[in-house]
mmCIF file of C-alpha atoms in Angstrom:
data_model
loop_
_atom_site.group_PDB
_atom_site.id
_atom_site.type_symbol
_atom_site.label_atom_id
_atom_site.label_comp_id
_atom_site.label_asym_id
_atom_site.label_seq_id
_atom_site.Cartn_x
_atom_site.Cartn_y
_atom_site.Cartn_z
ATOM 1 C CA UNK C 1 4.134 34.933 10.781
ATOM 2 C CA UNK C 2 5.562 37.506 12.770
ATOM 3 C CA UNK C 3 5.550 40.815 13.675
ATOM 4 C CA UNK C 4 1.781 43.327 14.506
ATOM 5 C CA UNK C 5 1.864 46.721 13.600
ATOM 6 C CA UNK C 6 0.399 48.668 16.408
ATOM 7 C CA UNK C 7 -2.965 50.264 15.511
ATOM 8 C CA UNK C 8 -4.406 52.832 17.734
ATOM 9 C CA UNK C 9 -6.144 52.028 20.689
ATOM 10 C CA UNK C 10 -9.789 50.643 21.152
ATOM 11 C CA UNK C 11 -11.078 53.212 22.509
ATOM 12 C CA UNK C 12 -11.129 57.382 21.972
ATOM 13 C CA UNK C 13 -10.989 59.984 25.170
ATOM 14 C CA UNK C 14 -14.424 61.495 25.938
ATOM 15 C CA UNK C 15 -15.134 65.283 24.388
ATOM 16 C CA UNK C 16 -17.226 65.962 27.306
ATOM 17 C CA UNK C 17 -15.740 68.217 29.607
ATOM 18 C CA UNK C 18 -17.460 66.691 32.798
ATOM 19 C CA UNK C 19 -16.527 63.036 31.683
ATOM 20 C CA UNK C 20 -12.818 62.106 31.447
ATOM 21 C CA UNK C 21 -13.193 58.570 30.768
ATOM 22 C CA UNK C 22 -12.481 56.613 27.705
ATOM 23 C CA UNK C 23 -15.711 55.691 25.537
ATOM 24 C CA UNK C 24 -15.545 52.933 22.774
ATOM 25 C CA UNK C 25 -15.038 54.393 19.896
ATOM 26 C CA UNK C 26 -17.441 54.551 16.868
ATOM 27 C CA UNK C 27 -16.094 52.143 14.637
ATOM 28 C CA UNK C 28 -16.623 49.334 18.514
ATOM 29 C CA UNK C 29 -20.215 50.423 19.829
ATOM 30 C CA UNK C 30 -21.604 48.101 17.284
ATOM 31 C CA UNK C 31 -19.923 44.837 18.732
ATOM 32 C CA UNK C 32 -21.222 42.580 20.753
ATOM 33 C CA UNK C 33 -19.075 41.853 23.702
ATOM 34 C CA UNK C 34 -19.475 39.381 27.030
ATOM 35 C CA UNK C 35 -17.692 39.197 30.111
ATOM 36 C CA UNK C 36 -16.231 35.744 32.337
ATOM 37 C CA UNK C 37 -15.839 37.062 34.931
ATOM 38 C CA UNK C 38 -13.947 40.445 34.894
ATOM 39 C CA UNK C 39 -12.668 40.128 32.177
ATOM 40 C CA UNK C 40 -13.489 41.793 28.742
ATOM 41 C CA UNK C 41 -14.160 39.462 25.737
ATOM 42 C CA UNK C 42 -16.047 39.410 21.921
ATOM 43 C CA UNK C 43 -19.126 37.778 22.183
ATOM 44 C CA UNK C 44 -17.767 34.815 21.155
ATOM 45 C CA UNK C 45 -14.936 34.276 23.120
ATOM 46 C CA UNK C 46 -12.529 34.053 20.889
ATOM 47 C CA UNK C 47 -10.474 37.919 21.335
ATOM 48 C CA UNK C 48 -9.368 38.347 24.679
ATOM 49 C CA UNK C 49 -10.115 42.450 25.341
ATOM 50 C CA UNK C 50 -9.083 43.977 28.713
ATOM 51 C CA UNK C 51 -8.222 42.397 31.880
ATOM 52 C CA UNK C 52 -8.479 44.616 35.274
ATOM 53 C CA UNK C 53 -5.855 45.866 36.674
ATOM 54 C CA UNK C 54 -6.346 44.771 39.764
ATOM 55 C CA UNK C 55 -5.910 40.937 39.013
ATOM 56 C CA UNK C 56 -3.767 38.361 41.104
ATOM 57 C CA UNK C 57 -2.346 35.703 41.381
ATOM 58 C CA UNK C 58 -2.805 33.138 38.021
ATOM 59 C CA UNK C 59 -4.699 33.778 35.242
ATOM 60 C CA UNK C 60 -6.378 30.655 32.704
ATOM 61 C CA UNK C 61 -7.110 32.097 29.691
ATOM 62 C CA UNK C 62 -10.123 29.793 28.349
ATOM 63 C CA UNK C 63 -9.093 28.000 25.803
ATOM 64 C CA UNK C 64 -11.629 29.398 23.021
ATOM 65 C CA UNK C 65 -9.615 32.661 22.771
ATOM 66 C CA UNK C 66 -7.353 32.944 19.666
ATOM 67 C CA UNK C 67 -6.374 36.416 19.622
ATOM 68 C CA UNK C 68 -5.007 38.627 23.136
ATOM 69 C CA UNK C 69 -5.708 42.099 22.550
ATOM 70 C CA UNK C 70 -4.074 45.484 22.534
ATOM 71 C CA UNK C 71 -3.354 46.465 25.709
ATOM 72 C CA UNK C 72 -5.441 43.408 27.126
ATOM 73 C CA UNK C 73 -3.008 42.630 30.514
ATOM 74 C CA UNK C 74 -1.371 45.891 30.262
ATOM 75 C CA UNK C 75 -0.265 47.790 33.930
ATOM 76 C CA UNK C 76 -1.948 43.894 35.395
ATOM 77 C CA UNK C 77 1.195 44.902 38.370
ATOM 78 C CA UNK C 78 -0.288 41.626 40.397
ATOM 79 C CA UNK C 79 -0.660 38.506 38.206
ATOM 80 C CA UNK C 80 1.732 36.173 38.477
ATOM 81 C CA UNK C 81 1.074 33.208 35.908
ATOM 82 C CA UNK C 82 -1.264 33.691 32.934
ATOM 83 C CA UNK C 83 -1.891 30.771 30.895
ATOM 84 C CA UNK C 84 -2.554 30.983 27.065
ATOM 85 C CA UNK C 85 -4.328 28.406 25.490
ATOM 86 C CA UNK C 86 -3.570 25.829 22.318
ATOM 87 C CA UNK C 87 -5.596 27.930 20.099
ATOM 88 C CA UNK C 88 -4.160 31.115 20.383
ATOM 89 C CA UNK C 89 -2.299 33.000 16.847
ATOM 90 C CA UNK C 90 -2.149 36.296 18.144
ATOM 91 C CA UNK C 91 -1.026 39.053 21.125
ATOM 92 C CA UNK C 92 -1.503 42.058 20.028
ATOM 93 C CA UNK C 93 0.670 45.238 21.018
ATOM 94 C CA UNK C 94 1.138 46.094 24.918
ATOM 95 C CA UNK C 95 -0.486 43.252 25.785
ATOM 96 C CA UNK C 96 1.409 42.010 28.823
ATOM 97 C CA UNK C 97 3.084 45.547 28.920
ATOM 98 C CA UNK C 98 4.182 46.177 33.088
ATOM 99 C CA UNK C 99 2.655 42.977 34.102
ATOM 100 C CA UNK C 100 5.969 43.323 36.916
ATOM 101 C CA UNK C 101 4.516 40.385 38.590
ATOM 102 C CA UNK C 102 4.959 37.935 35.699
ATOM 103 C CA UNK C 103 7.926 35.527 36.351
ATOM 104 C CA UNK C 104 7.133 33.204 33.226
ATOM 105 C CA UNK C 105 5.259 33.182 30.105
ATOM 106 C CA UNK C 106 4.396 29.698 27.651
ATOM 107 C CA UNK C 107 4.041 30.562 24.086
ATOM 108 C CA UNK C 108 1.709 27.904 22.946
ATOM 109 C CA UNK C 109 3.175 25.984 19.536
ATOM 110 C CA UNK C 110 -0.333 27.971 17.952
ATOM 111 C CA UNK C 111 1.453 31.343 17.485
ATOM 112 C CA UNK C 112 1.765 33.390 14.686
ATOM 113 C CA UNK C 113 2.034 36.866 15.502
ATOM 114 C CA UNK C 114 3.932 38.940 18.453
ATOM 115 C CA UNK C 115 2.652 42.270 18.686
ATOM 116 C CA UNK C 116 4.823 45.354 19.577
ATOM 117 C CA UNK C 117 6.533 45.716 23.025
ATOM 118 C CA UNK C 118 3.852 42.630 24.526
ATOM 119 C CA UNK C 119 6.174 41.992 27.231
ATOM 120 C CA UNK C 120 8.001 45.451 28.055
ATOM 121 C CA UNK C 121 8.441 45.850 31.598
ATOM 122 C CA UNK C 122 7.821 42.458 32.951
ATOM 123 C CA UNK C 123 10.693 43.122 35.336
ATOM 124 C CA UNK C 124 10.086 40.158 36.766
ATOM 125 C CA UNK C 125 10.029 37.850 34.206
ATOM 126 C CA UNK C 126 12.934 34.854 34.228
ATOM 127 C CA UNK C 127 11.933 32.272 32.315
ATOM 128 C CA UNK C 128 10.053 32.340 28.985
ATOM 129 C CA UNK C 129 8.735 29.194 26.772
ATOM 130 C CA UNK C 130 8.066 28.226 23.321
ATOM 131 C CA UNK C 131 6.587 25.906 22.434
ATOM 132 C CA UNK C 132 6.506 25.880 18.547
ATOM 133 C CA UNK C 133 9.158 23.583 16.157
ATOM 134 C CA UNK C 134 9.614 26.809 14.208
ATOM 135 C CA UNK C 135 11.501 29.891 14.938
ATOM 136 C CA UNK C 136 9.074 33.267 15.329
ATOM 137 C CA UNK C 137 10.703 35.737 13.224
ATOM 138 C CA UNK C 138 10.990 39.005 14.795
ATOM 139 C CA UNK C 139 11.811 42.111 13.561
ATOM 140 C CA UNK C 140 13.964 44.724 14.910
ATOM 141 C CA UNK C 141 11.230 47.612 15.136
ATOM 142 C CA UNK C 142 8.714 45.555 17.294
ATOM 143 C CA UNK C 143 10.735 44.993 20.325
ATOM 144 C CA UNK C 144 9.463 42.956 22.239
ATOM 145 C CA UNK C 145 11.367 42.546 25.537
ATOM 146 C CA UNK C 146 11.397 46.252 25.783
ATOM 147 C CA UNK C 147 13.082 46.811 29.171
ATOM 148 C CA UNK C 148 13.993 43.243 30.272
ATOM 149 C CA UNK C 149 17.151 42.017 31.000
ATOM 150 C CA UNK C 150 17.920 38.866 28.496
ATOM 151 C CA UNK C 151 20.623 38.409 30.465
ATOM 152 C CA UNK C 152 18.604 37.312 34.048
ATOM 153 C CA UNK C 153 15.921 35.401 31.562
ATOM 154 C CA UNK C 154 16.190 32.005 30.594
ATOM 155 C CA UNK C 155 15.060 30.941 27.250
ATOM 156 C CA UNK C 156 13.018 27.779 26.507
ATOM 157 C CA UNK C 157 13.608 26.252 22.957
ATOM 158 C CA UNK C 158 12.129 22.933 21.125
ATOM 159 C CA UNK C 159 15.119 20.457 20.858
ATOM 160 C CA UNK C 160 17.362 21.439 17.493
ATOM 161 C CA UNK C 161 16.141 24.917 17.580
ATOM 162 C CA UNK C 162 18.845 26.686 19.764
ATOM 163 C CA UNK C 163 20.833 27.714 16.731
ATOM 164 C CA UNK C 164 18.123 29.390 14.945
ATOM 165 C CA UNK C 165 17.587 31.908 18.391
ATOM 166 C CA UNK C 166 20.889 32.351 18.577
ATOM 167 C CA UNK C 167 21.163 33.844 15.414
ATOM 168 C CA UNK C 168 17.140 35.582 14.977
ATOM 169 C CA UNK C 169 16.251 39.499 15.070
ATOM 170 C CA UNK C 170 15.561 39.285 19.543
ATOM 171 C CA UNK C 171 16.221 36.210 20.314
ATOM 172 C CA UNK C 172 19.713 36.476 19.711
ATOM 173 C CA UNK C 173 20.020 38.793 22.564
ATOM 174 C CA UNK C 174 18.670 36.545 25.307
ATOM 175 C CA UNK C 175 21.953 35.334 27.072
ATOM 176 C CA UNK C 176 20.449 32.102 28.676
ATOM 177 C CA UNK C 177 18.696 30.085 26.035
ATOM 178 C CA UNK C 178 18.124 25.894 27.094
ATOM 179 C CA UNK C 179 16.632 23.517 24.387
ATOM 180 C CA UNK C 180 13.859 21.497 25.977
ATOM 181 C CA UNK C 181 13.240 17.351 23.772
ATOM 182 C CA UNK C 182 9.529 16.861 24.403
ATOM 183 C CA UNK C 183 6.400 19.261 25.315
ATOM 184 C CA UNK C 184 6.307 17.435 28.841
ATOM 185 C CA UNK C 185 9.103 18.875 30.216
ATOM 186 C CA UNK C 186 7.551 22.211 28.491
ATOM 187 C CA UNK C 187 4.748 21.470 31.520
ATOM 188 C CA UNK C 188 6.531 21.879 34.949
ATOM 189 C CA UNK C 189 8.324 25.085 34.052
ATOM 190 C CA UNK C 190 5.133 27.794 33.641
#
């Protein structure tokens, strides 16, 4: 468990002078994709690849999703809430970068990896709810809460883990860490 290092983007710039749109890298051109509405997934719907920046309001990620890709929700400034599925294991680098409308996020108990700067510039974030009963360890260089005022964000953690979070890399930067006794309590916060 822990932090995932950030890999190269999933697309490369076109070499054509007439076309300046991102195109899929050769390694991914053979991969099969699927969409649900306007959101791009792999064919099995286990990896959410991209949500258009025009998305607004609440987005409920399908229960089949196990990973959220690099920059999947980046620049989705109109999204206010994202409901993560219970089967989610990994959130990749910059997944929610600059989602300035996002106010709260619940990280399910199943999450094992948090990517580099996943919540960078999410300046509207007011609460982070951690369901995992064991500490999600972060390294100093992952900086998942880059450019956020951690004094104004409430970090909710399971009962009995507050001291672990108070001493852990990055988590200890939160001024307001609140323990919650049951997962039922978590459902009212997001």
